[in-house]
Coordinates of C-alpha atoms in Angstrom, one line a residue:
Chain A
X954 CA -14.4 12.5 -26.2
X955 CA -14.3 11.2 -22.6
X956 CA -10.8 10.1 -21.6
X957 CA -10.0 7.8 -18.7
X958 CA -6.3 8.3 -18.1
X959 CA -4.1 6.2 -15.8
X960 CA -1.5 8.2 -13.9
X961 CA 0.7 5.2 -12.9
X962 CA 2.1 4.6 -9.4
X963 CA 4.9 7.0 -8.6
X964 CA 4.6 10.7 -9.2
X965 CA 3.2 13.2 -11.7
X966 CA 5.8 12.2 -14.3
X967 CA 4.5 8.6 -14.5
X968 CA 1.7 9.8 -16.8
X969 CA 2.3 8.6 -20.4
X970 CA 3.4 11.1 -23.0
X971 CA 0.0 10.4 -24.8
X972 CA -1.9 10.9 -21.5
X973 CA -0.2 14.3 -20.9
X974 CA -0.9 15.5 -24.4
X975 CA -4.6 14.7 -24.0
X976 CA -4.8 16.3 -20.5
X977 CA -3.4 19.5 -22.0
X978 CA -6.0 19.6 -24.8
X979 CA -9.0 18.8 -22.6
X980 CA -11.4 21.5 -21.6
X981 CA -12.1 19.9 -18.3
X982 CA -9.9 17.6 -16.2
X983 CA -11.0 15.7 -13.1
X984 CA -8.8 13.6 -10.9
X985 CA -9.4 11.1 -8.2
X986 CA -6.6 12.2 -5.8
X987 CA -4.2 15.0 -5.3
X988 CA -1.5 15.3 -8.0
X989 CA 0.7 18.1 -9.2
X990 CA -1.4 20.7 -11.1
X991 CA 1.7 22.6 -12.1
X992 CA 3.2 19.6 -13.9
X993 CA 0.2 18.9 -16.0
X994 CA -0.1 22.6 -16.9
X995 CA -3.9 22.6 -16.7
X996 CA -6.6 23.3 -14.1
X997 CA -7.7 20.1 -12.3
X998 CA -10.9 19.4 -10.4
X999 CA -10.7 17.1 -7.5
X1000 CA -13.3 14.3 -7.7
X1001 CA -13.2 11.7 -5.0
X1002 CA -15.3 8.6 -5.0
X1003 CA -18.3 10.4 -3.5
X1004 CA -18.2 13.2 -6.1
X1005 CA -18.0 10.7 -9.0
X1006 CA -21.0 8.8 -7.7
X1007 CA -23.1 12.0 -7.1
X1008 CA -21.9 14.1 -10.0
X1009 CA -21.2 11.7 -12.8
X1010 CA -23.5 13.6 -15.2
X1011 CA -21.7 16.8 -14.4
X1012 CA -18.3 15.2 -15.2
X1013 CA -19.6 13.8 -18.5
X1014 CA -21.5 17.0 -19.5
X1015 CA -20.8 18.0 -23.2
X1016 CA -18.1 15.3 -23.5
X1017 CA -19.7 14.5 -26.9
X1018 CA -18.7 17.9 -28.2
X1019 CA -15.6 18.7 -26.1
X1020 CA -12.8 16.7 -24.6
X1021 CA -13.0 15.8 -20.9
X1022 CA -10.5 13.7 -19.0
X1023 CA -10.8 11.8 -15.8
X1024 CA -7.4 11.0 -14.2
X1025 CA -7.0 7.8 -12.1
X1026 CA -4.0 6.7 -10.0
X1027 CA -2.6 3.5 -11.4
X1028 CA -4.7 2.1 -14.3
X1029 CA -8.3 3.2 -14.9
X1030 CA -9.3 -0.5 -14.7
X1031 CA -6.9 -1.5 -11.9
X1032 CA -7.9 -2.4 -8.4
X1033 CA -10.7 0.1 -8.4
X1034 CA -12.8 0.0 -11.6
X1035 CA -14.4 2.9 -13.4
X1036 CA -16.9 0.9 -15.3
X1037 CA -19.8 3.0 -14.0
X1038 CA -18.4 6.1 -15.8
X1039 CA -17.9 4.2 -19.0
X1040 CA -21.4 2.8 -19.0
X1041 CA -22.9 6.2 -18.4
X1042 CA -20.8 7.7 -21.2
X1043 CA -21.9 5.0 -23.7
X1044 CA -25.5 5.4 -22.6
X1045 CA -25.3 9.1 -23.3
X1046 CA -23.8 8.5 -26.7
X1047 CA -20.4 9.9 -25.6
X1048 CA -17.3 8.2 -27.2
X1049 CA -14.6 7.2 -24.7
X1050 CA -11.0 6.1 -24.7
X1051 CA -8.8 4.6 -22.1
X1052 CA -5.1 5.5 -21.7
X1053 CA -3.6 2.7 -19.7
X1054 CA -0.8 2.8 -17.2
X1055 CA 0.9 0.6 -14.6
X1056 CA -1.1 -0.4 -11.5
X1057 CA -0.2 -2.5 -8.5
X1058 CA -1.8 -5.5 -10.2
X1059 CA 1.1 -5.7 -12.7
X1060 CA 3.8 -3.6 -11.1
X1061 CA 4.0 -6.2 -8.3
X1062 CA 6.1 -8.2 -10.7
X1063 CA 9.1 -6.0 -9.6
X1064 CA 9.8 -8.3 -6.7
X1065 CA 10.7 -11.0 -9.1
X1066 CA 7.6 -13.3 -8.7
X1067 CA 6.1 -14.1 -12.1
X1068 CA 2.7 -12.6 -12.7
X1069 CA 1.4 -15.8 -14.3
X1070 CA 2.1 -17.6 -11.0
X1071 CA -0.4 -15.5 -9.1
X1072 CA -3.9 -16.7 -8.3
X1073 CA -6.8 -14.6 -7.2
X1074 CA -6.0 -11.2 -5.6
X1075 CA -7.4 -10.7 -2.2
X1076 CA -8.2 -7.7 0.0
X1077 CA -7.3 -7.6 3.7
X1078 CA -9.6 -5.3 5.7
X1079 CA -9.0 -3.6 9.0
X1080 CA -10.4 -5.7 11.8
X1081 CA -12.5 -4.1 14.5
X1082 CA -13.2 -5.4 18.0
X1083 CA -16.4 -7.0 16.8
X1084 CA -15.7 -7.7 13.1
X1085 CA -12.8 -9.9 12.2
X1086 CA -13.6 -11.4 8.7
X1087 CA -11.3 -14.3 7.7
X1088 CA -12.6 -15.1 4.2
X1089 CA -9.3 -13.9 2.6
X1090 CA -7.5 -16.6 4.4
X1091 CA -9.4 -19.3 2.5
X1092 CA -8.6 -17.7 -0.8
X1093 CA -4.9 -17.5 0.1
X1094 CA -5.1 -21.1 1.1
X1095 CA -6.7 -22.2 -2.1
X1096 CA -4.1 -20.3 -4.2
X1097 CA -1.3 -21.8 -2.2
X1098 CA -2.7 -25.3 -2.5
X1099 CA -2.5 -24.7 -6.2
X1100 CA 1.1 -23.5 -5.9
X1101 CA 0.0 -19.9 -6.7
X1102 CA 1.1 -16.6 -5.1
X1103 CA -1.5 -14.3 -3.6
X1104 CA -1.3 -10.5 -3.9
X1105 CA -3.0 -9.0 -0.9
X1106 CA -4.3 -5.5 -1.3
X1107 CA -4.3 -3.8 2.1
X1108 CA -7.2 -1.7 3.4
X1109 CA -7.4 2.1 3.0
X1110 CA -9.8 4.2 5.1
X1111 CA -10.4 7.6 3.6
X1112 CA -13.1 10.0 4.6
X1113 CA -14.3 7.8 7.4
X1114 CA -16.6 9.3 10.0
X1115 CA -16.6 8.4 13.7
X1116 CA -19.8 6.9 14.9
X1117 CA -20.3 10.1 17.0
X1118 CA -19.8 12.5 14.1
X1119 CA -22.0 10.3 11.9
X1120 CA -24.9 10.4 14.4
X1121 CA -24.5 14.1 14.9
X1122 CA -24.6 14.5 11.1
X1123 CA -21.2 16.3 11.2
X1124 CA -19.2 16.0 8.1
X1125 CA -16.0 15.7 10.1
X1126 CA -13.7 12.9 8.8
X1127 CA -11.2 10.8 10.7
X1128 CA -7.6 11.1 9.4
X1129 CA -6.9 8.6 6.6
X1130 CA -5.7 5.1 7.6
X1131 CA -3.6 2.8 5.5
X1132 CA -3.0 -0.8 6.6
X1133 CA 0.7 -1.6 6.9
X1134 CA 2.4 -4.9 6.1
X1135 CA 2.9 -5.3 9.8
X1136 CA -0.8 -5.1 10.6
X1137 CA -1.7 -7.4 7.7
X1138 CA 0.8 -10.0 8.9
X1139 CA -0.5 -9.8 12.5
X1140 CA -4.1 -10.4 11.4
X1141 CA -3.0 -13.4 9.3
X1142 CA -1.1 -14.9 12.2
X1143 CA -4.2 -14.5 14.4
X1144 CA -6.2 -16.5 11.9
X1145 CA -3.5 -19.2 11.7
X1146 CA -3.7 -19.5 15.5
X1147 CA -7.5 -19.8 15.3
X1148 CA -7.3 -22.5 12.6
X1149 CA -4.3 -24.4 14.0
X1150 CA -6.5 -26.8 15.9
X1151 CA -9.4 -27.1 13.5
X1152 CA -7.6 -27.2 10.1
X1153 CA -5.8 -30.3 9.1
X1154 CA -4.5 -28.8 5.9
X1155 CA -2.8 -25.7 7.4
X1156 CA -1.5 -24.3 4.2
X1157 CA 0.1 -21.2 5.7
X1158 CA 2.4 -21.0 8.8
X1159 CA 4.6 -18.5 10.5
X1160 CA 7.4 -19.6 8.2
X1161 CA 5.6 -19.1 4.9
X1162 CA 7.6 -16.8 2.6
X1163 CA 5.9 -13.5 2.2
X1164 CA 6.9 -10.3 0.4
X1165 CA 6.1 -6.8 1.7
X1166 CA 5.9 -4.0 -0.8
X1167 CA 5.7 -0.3 -0.1
X1168 CA 5.3 2.7 -2.5
X1169 CA 5.8 0.5 -5.6
X1170 CA 6.9 2.6 -8.6
X1171 CA 8.1 5.5 -6.4
X1172 CA 11.8 6.4 -6.1
X1173 CA 11.7 5.3 -2.4
X1174 CA 9.9 2.0 -3.0
X1175 CA 10.8 -0.8 -0.6
X1176 CA 10.5 -4.6 -1.0
X1177 CA 11.2 -7.0 1.8
X1178 CA 11.1 -10.8 1.6
X1179 CA 10.9 -13.1 4.6
X1180 CA 8.7 -15.2 6.7
X1181 CA 5.2 -14.2 7.7
X1182 CA 6.5 -13.8 11.2
X1183 CA 9.3 -11.4 10.0
X1184 CA 6.6 -9.3 8.3
X1185 CA 5.2 -8.4 11.7
X1186 CA 8.3 -6.3 12.5
X1187 CA 9.8 -5.3 9.1
X1188 CA 10.1 -1.5 8.7
X1189 CA 8.4 -0.6 5.4
X1190 CA 8.0 3.2 5.9
X1191 CA 4.9 5.2 4.7
X1192 CA 1.9 4.0 2.7
X1193 CA 0.8 2.4 0.4
X1194 CA 1.7 -1.1 1.3
X1195 CA 0.8 -4.5 -0.3
X1196 CA 1.8 -8.0 0.7
X1197 CA 2.3 -11.2 -1.2
X1198 CA 1.9 -14.7 0.2
X1199 CA 4.1 -16.9 -2.0
X1200 CA 3.0 -20.3 -3.4
X1201 CA 5.4 -22.6 -5.1
X1202 CA 8.7 -20.9 -5.9
X1203 CA 10.7 -21.2 -9.1
X1204 CA 14.5 -21.0 -8.7
X1205 CA 14.6 -17.7 -10.6
X1206 CA 12.0 -16.3 -8.3
X1207 CA 14.0 -17.4 -5.3
X1208 CA 17.1 -15.7 -6.7
X1209 CA 15.1 -12.5 -7.1
X1210 CA 13.5 -12.7 -3.6
X1211 CA 17.0 -13.1 -2.1
X1212 CA 17.9 -9.6 -3.3
X1213 CA 15.2 -8.3 -0.9
X1214 CA 15.6 -10.8 2.0
X1215 CA 15.0 -9.4 5.5
X1216 CA 17.7 -11.9 6.6
X1217 CA 19.8 -13.0 3.7
X1218 CA 21.7 -15.6 5.7
X1219 CA 18.6 -17.7 6.6
X1220 CA 16.5 -17.1 3.6
X1221 CA 17.3 -20.4 1.8
X1222 CA 16.7 -22.5 4.9
X1223 CA 13.4 -20.9 5.6
X1224 CA 12.2 -21.7 2.1
X1225 CA 13.1 -25.4 2.4
X1226 CA 11.2 -25.6 5.7
X1227 CA 8.2 -23.8 4.3
X1228 CA 7.8 -25.8 1.1
X1229 CA 6.7 -28.8 3.2
X1230 CA 3.6 -26.9 4.4
X1231 CA 1.7 -26.9 1.2
X1232 CA -0.6 -29.6 0.1
X1233 CA 0.0 -30.5 -3.5
Chain B
X108 CA 22.3 3.3 -13.4
X109 CA 20.6 0.5 -15.4
X110 CA 17.0 1.4 -16.3
X111 CA 14.4 -1.2 -17.3
X112 CA 11.7 0.9 -18.9
X113 CA 8.2 -0.2 -19.9
X114 CA 6.9 1.1 -23.2
X115 CA 3.2 0.3 -22.6
X116 CA 1.0 -1.3 -25.2
X117 CA 0.0 1.1 -27.9
X118 CA 2.6 3.2 -29.7
X119 CA 5.7 5.2 -29.0
X120 CA 3.8 7.8 -27.0
X121 CA 2.7 5.3 -24.4
X122 CA 6.1 5.6 -22.7
X123 CA 5.8 7.6 -19.5
X124 CA 7.1 11.2 -19.3
X125 CA 9.6 9.9 -16.7
X126 CA 10.6 7.1 -19.0
X127 CA 11.2 9.4 -22.0
X128 CA 13.3 11.8 -19.9
X129 CA 15.5 8.9 -18.8
X130 CA 15.8 7.5 -22.4
X131 CA 17.0 10.9 -23.6
X132 CA 19.7 11.2 -20.9
X133 CA 21.1 7.6 -21.3
X134 CA 24.3 7.0 -23.2
X135 CA 23.0 3.6 -24.5
X136 CA 19.5 2.5 -25.1
X137 CA 18.5 -1.0 -26.1
X138 CA 15.0 -2.2 -27.0
X139 CA 13.3 -5.5 -27.4
X140 CA 11.3 -4.8 -30.4
X141 CA 11.0 -2.2 -33.2
X142 CA 9.7 1.2 -32.0
X143 CA 10.0 4.7 -33.3
X144 CA 13.6 6.0 -33.0
X145 CA 12.5 9.5 -34.1
X146 CA 10.1 9.9 -31.3
X147 CA 12.4 9.0 -28.5
X148 CA 15.1 11.3 -30.0
X149 CA 18.0 9.0 -29.4
X150 CA 19.8 6.1 -31.1
X151 CA 18.3 2.7 -30.3
X152 CA 20.0 -0.7 -30.4
X153 CA 17.7 -3.6 -31.2
X154 CA 18.1 -6.4 -28.7
X155 CA 15.9 -9.4 -29.2
X156 CA 15.7 -12.3 -26.7
X157 CA 18.6 -14.1 -28.3
X158 CA 20.8 -11.0 -28.1
X159 CA 19.8 -10.4 -24.4
X160 CA 20.8 -13.9 -23.5
X161 CA 24.1 -13.8 -25.4
X162 CA 25.2 -10.2 -24.8
X163 CA 23.8 -9.4 -21.4
X164 CA 27.3 -8.3 -20.2
X165 CA 27.7 -6.0 -23.2
X166 CA 24.3 -4.4 -22.4
X167 CA 25.2 -3.8 -18.8
X168 CA 28.8 -2.7 -19.5
X169 CA 29.8 0.5 -17.6
X170 CA 26.2 0.9 -16.3
X171 CA 27.7 1.7 -12.9
X172 CA 29.3 4.9 -14.3
X173 CA 26.9 5.8 -17.1
X174 CA 23.2 5.5 -17.7
X175 CA 21.9 2.6 -19.8
X176 CA 18.3 1.9 -20.6
X177 CA 16.6 -1.3 -21.8
X178 CA 13.1 -0.7 -23.3
X179 CA 10.5 -3.4 -22.9
X180 CA 7.1 -3.5 -24.6
X181 CA 4.4 -3.5 -21.9
X182 CA 5.9 -3.6 -18.3
X183 CA 9.4 -4.9 -17.6
X184 CA 7.9 -7.5 -15.4
X185 CA 4.8 -8.3 -17.4
X186 CA 4.2 -11.5 -19.3
X187 CA 7.9 -11.9 -20.1
X188 CA 10.2 -11.2 -17.2
X189 CA 13.6 -9.6 -17.2
X190 CA 14.7 -10.9 -13.9
X191 CA 17.9 -12.3 -15.5
X192 CA 19.1 -8.8 -16.4
X193 CA 18.3 -7.5 -12.9
X194 CA 20.2 -10.3 -11.2
X195 CA 23.2 -9.8 -13.5
X196 CA 23.2 -6.1 -12.7
X197 CA 23.0 -6.6 -9.0
X198 CA 25.8 -9.2 -9.1
X199 CA 28.0 -6.7 -11.0
X200 CA 27.3 -4.0 -8.4
X201 CA 25.2 -1.9 -10.8
X202 CA 22.2 -0.1 -9.4
X203 CA 19.0 -0.5 -11.3
X204 CA 15.6 1.1 -11.5
X205 CA 12.3 0.0 -13.0
X206 CA 10.0 2.4 -14.8
X207 CA 6.6 0.6 -14.9
X208 CA 3.9 0.8 -17.5
X209 CA 0.7 -0.9 -18.6
X210 CA 0.9 -4.5 -19.7
X211 CA -1.7 -6.9 -21.0
X212 CA -1.8 -8.4 -17.4
X213 CA -3.6 -5.3 -16.1
X214 CA -4.9 -3.5 -19.2
X215 CA -7.1 -6.5 -19.8
X216 CA -9.5 -4.8 -17.3
X217 CA -10.6 -2.5 -20.2
X218 CA -13.2 -5.2 -21.1
X219 CA -15.0 -4.6 -17.8
X220 CA -14.1 -7.8 -16.1
X221 CA -12.6 -7.0 -12.6
X222 CA -8.9 -7.9 -12.3
X223 CA -9.4 -9.3 -8.8
X224 CA -11.8 -11.9 -10.3
X225 CA -9.1 -13.4 -12.4
X226 CA -7.4 -16.6 -11.5
X227 CA -4.1 -18.0 -12.9
X228 CA -3.2 -16.7 -16.3
X229 CA -2.5 -19.4 -18.9
X230 CA -0.7 -19.6 -22.2
X231 CA -2.2 -21.3 -25.2
X232 CA 0.4 -22.6 -27.6
X233 CA 0.2 -23.5 -31.3
X234 CA -0.6 -27.1 -31.8
X235 CA 1.3 -29.2 -34.3
X236 CA 0.2 -32.5 -35.9
X237 CA 2.0 -34.4 -33.3
X238 CA 2.0 -32.1 -30.2
X239 CA -1.3 -31.0 -28.8
X240 CA -0.9 -30.1 -25.2
X241 CA -4.1 -29.7 -23.2
X242 CA -2.7 -28.6 -19.8
X243 CA -4.1 -25.1 -20.1
X244 CA -7.6 -26.5 -20.2
X245 CA -7.2 -27.9 -16.7
X246 CA -6.1 -24.5 -15.3
X247 CA -9.0 -22.8 -17.0
X248 CA -11.3 -25.4 -15.5
X249 CA -9.9 -24.9 -12.0
X250 CA -10.3 -21.2 -12.3
X251 CA -13.8 -21.6 -13.5
X252 CA -14.8 -24.0 -10.8
X253 CA -13.7 -21.2 -8.4
X254 CA -15.7 -18.7 -10.3
X255 CA -12.6 -16.9 -11.6
X256 CA -11.9 -15.6 -15.1
X257 CA -8.9 -16.8 -17.0
X258 CA -6.7 -14.6 -19.2
X259 CA -5.3 -16.7 -22.0
X260 CA -2.1 -15.3 -23.6
X261 CA -1.9 -16.6 -27.1
X262 CA 1.3 -18.0 -28.7
X263 CA 3.8 -15.9 -30.7
X264 CA 6.4 -17.5 -32.9
X265 CA 9.2 -15.1 -33.9
X266 CA 12.5 -16.1 -35.4
X267 CA 11.4 -19.7 -35.8
X268 CA 13.5 -21.9 -38.2
X269 CA 12.0 -24.6 -40.4
X270 CA 13.4 -28.0 -39.7
X271 CA 15.1 -27.9 -43.1
X272 CA 16.9 -24.6 -42.4
X273 CA 17.7 -25.7 -38.9
X274 CA 19.4 -28.9 -40.2
X275 CA 21.2 -27.1 -42.9
X276 CA 22.4 -24.5 -40.3
X277 CA 20.9 -21.7 -42.3
X278 CA 19.9 -18.7 -40.2
X279 CA 16.7 -18.2 -42.3
X280 CA 13.6 -17.6 -40.2
X281 CA 10.0 -18.3 -40.9
X282 CA 7.7 -15.2 -41.0
X283 CA 6.4 -14.4 -37.5
X284 CA 3.1 -16.1 -36.4
X285 CA 0.6 -14.8 -33.9
X286 CA -2.2 -17.0 -32.6
X287 CA -5.6 -15.5 -33.3
X288 CA -8.6 -15.6 -31.0
X289 CA -10.2 -17.8 -33.7
X290 CA -7.4 -20.4 -33.5
X291 CA -7.4 -20.4 -29.7
X292 CA -11.1 -21.0 -29.7
X293 CA -10.8 -23.8 -32.2
X294 CA -8.2 -25.6 -30.1
X295 CA -10.3 -25.2 -26.9
X296 CA -13.3 -26.6 -28.7
X297 CA -11.3 -29.6 -29.8
X298 CA -10.3 -30.3 -26.2
X299 CA -13.9 -30.0 -25.1
X300 CA -14.8 -32.6 -27.7
X301 CA -12.1 -34.9 -26.4
X302 CA -13.1 -34.5 -22.8
X303 CA -16.9 -34.7 -23.4
X304 CA -17.1 -38.4 -22.7
X305 CA -14.4 -38.7 -20.1
X306 CA -15.0 -35.6 -18.0
X307 CA -18.0 -35.6 -15.7
X308 CA -17.4 -32.0 -14.6
X309 CA -17.3 -30.4 -18.0
X310 CA -16.7 -26.8 -16.8
X311 CA -16.4 -25.2 -20.2
X312 CA -18.8 -25.7 -23.1
X313 CA -19.4 -24.1 -26.6
X314 CA -21.7 -21.7 -24.8
X315 CA -19.2 -20.4 -22.2
X316 CA -18.9 -16.6 -22.4
X317 CA -15.5 -15.6 -23.7
X318 CA -13.9 -12.2 -24.5
X319 CA -11.6 -11.7 -27.5
X320 CA -9.2 -8.8 -27.3
X321 CA -7.0 -7.5 -30.0
X322 CA -4.3 -4.7 -30.0
X323 CA -5.3 -3.6 -26.4
X324 CA -4.2 0.0 -25.8
X325 CA -3.9 0.9 -29.4
X326 CA -6.2 3.3 -31.1
X327 CA -7.8 0.4 -33.2
X328 CA -8.1 -2.0 -30.3
X329 CA -11.0 -4.4 -30.5
X330 CA -13.0 -6.3 -27.8
X331 CA -15.6 -8.9 -28.6
X332 CA -17.7 -10.8 -26.1
X333 CA -19.7 -13.9 -26.9
X334 CA -19.7 -17.7 -26.7
X335 CA -16.6 -19.8 -27.2
X336 CA -18.3 -21.0 -30.4
X337 CA -18.7 -17.4 -31.6
X338 CA -15.0 -16.8 -31.0
X339 CA -14.2 -19.2 -33.8
X340 CA -15.5 -16.8 -36.4
X341 CA -15.3 -13.3 -34.9
X342 CA -13.2 -10.9 -36.9
X343 CA -10.6 -9.4 -34.7
X344 CA -8.1 -8.0 -37.2
X345 CA -4.3 -8.1 -36.8
X346 CA -2.2 -9.2 -33.8
X347 CA -1.7 -9.3 -30.9
X348 CA -4.7 -11.2 -29.6
X349 CA -5.7 -12.4 -26.2
X350 CA -8.8 -14.3 -25.0
X351 CA -10.6 -14.5 -21.6
X352 CA -12.7 -17.4 -20.5
X353 CA -15.1 -15.9 -18.0
X354 CA -16.0 -17.4 -14.6
X355 CA -18.8 -16.2 -12.4
X356 CA -20.1 -12.8 -13.7
X357 CA -21.0 -9.8 -11.6
X358 CA -24.0 -7.7 -12.9
X359 CA -21.7 -4.7 -13.6
X360 CA -19.3 -7.0 -15.5
X361 CA -22.2 -8.3 -17.6
X362 CA -23.3 -4.7 -18.4
X363 CA -19.8 -3.9 -19.6
X364 CA -19.5 -7.1 -21.7
X365 CA -22.8 -6.2 -23.4
X366 CA -21.1 -3.2 -24.8
X367 CA -18.8 -5.5 -26.7
X368 CA -21.2 -8.4 -27.5
X369 CA -20.9 -10.1 -30.8
X370 CA -24.6 -10.6 -30.8
X371 CA -26.2 -8.1 -28.5
X372 CA -29.7 -9.5 -28.8
X373 CA -28.8 -13.0 -27.5
X374 CA -26.1 -12.1 -25.0
X375 CA -28.2 -12.2 -21.8
X376 CA -29.8 -15.6 -22.8
X377 CA -26.4 -17.1 -23.5
X378 CA -25.2 -16.2 -20.1
X379 CA -28.1 -17.7 -18.3
X380 CA -27.6 -20.9 -20.1
X381 CA -23.9 -20.9 -19.5
X382 CA -24.0 -20.3 -15.7
X383 CA -25.4 -23.8 -15.3
X384 CA -22.2 -25.3 -16.6
X385 CA -20.0 -24.5 -13.7
X386 CA -19.6 -26.6 -10.7
X387 CA -19.7 -24.5 -7.6

């Protein structure tokens, strides 16, 4: 059997009891990212995205007669999908099973915004001097016009090569980079400035209520609610970060967001001001 | 500390290792629905929705000096939210922590449709002779016009009283009812019939590709992909069921859905026909 096992979001103990039992009975266990080998009590083989693409057949080898597990941070079908491994397994006649777990796509509910009030999820990528895509803005705008919240997944750059090293064929990688809530807010504010004069239906402003989230599910997770402008300077700590642009807010959602308000005294006033910016 | 702990979707072993450790150290443990007391190794107190609303103070009592856990099927902030308990805890000066787990809101990715291609989630309620709300149709239509998939959560009726028992003040409840994929598809088809002559932009038809899901995360889960018409008769087995109305399909998504096709031979043709029904 080929098992795709979600590890959840916090630490090694966020694996499910079922998942851990399976890991311990498997003859081979691969994982996407570093996790605690000691805790799982079995030898783990690191398999980053590149390895999975190049060595999928190796990973699935003999999984029809033995048990093989592939461990994925979050849920196996969360933000990054593992459909390709499933399709290969099925094609090779290998049965598979998925052990689900929390991912940012559902754990984001911890800030108190209702999951069924979210529209399309967007990704915000690192801008460069010459490449500043704005397409996510239009998706946020569409969600907001429909009163929906938008979960923004923030860019991660792992195993990136500098142009110099790439040209020299050197497999030297830049240090990993994780977009912060501050950076995401800055990019959004720049887009708003660009659109201010063109766009009659400016559906997001500096005062739009946003939620910054860091290390969701971990013991030191942080949630901060405030204006988009406040997100530029809020101190969220280390990665991973996500950000939500709110749509229409239900009273119970507002009560929850107040628990995490950057500035509790002004939160209610901000919201009243902001609600006039959407087009309904 | 007050702990909100997600149990995941399948059986008792879908709790996380961290969640189980906390349950075993708590002085009181409440749970929303029946689960295996033996497995968790501690005494559990059943607390349905009514109990939670009426006895929230009792549940939270002394949680500032002892550990109390509240167990929730899926994730604590999944389809049903537990914000009210969190707000009460914070107001009473009780620290709280959330132990996340899978919920239908993210586990639905197991059918191969990408979570970031989903729009707003909708609920389909049981119709009665005199009450046939159609508002979910408009949300599905809006998602589909934007190329997005729609997760439809299907109605559950638990602890419902008949009008007779309600009037007599008898606390006798009807047996629980769970909407099936078949019933949801029938209601949608009825709406399509109603709209056919009024609605120029008919964004859903009998041939729209849908996905039926039953008992997601359990060992006997079932996924079926086919037309909305096919969903009327597909045999999904016992509850809980959910249904997805697809939007624009990516080739990798189509490959995954084919694994679950009700009629593998005609699946590709259906899709080609269907793609002409959205308005883009």
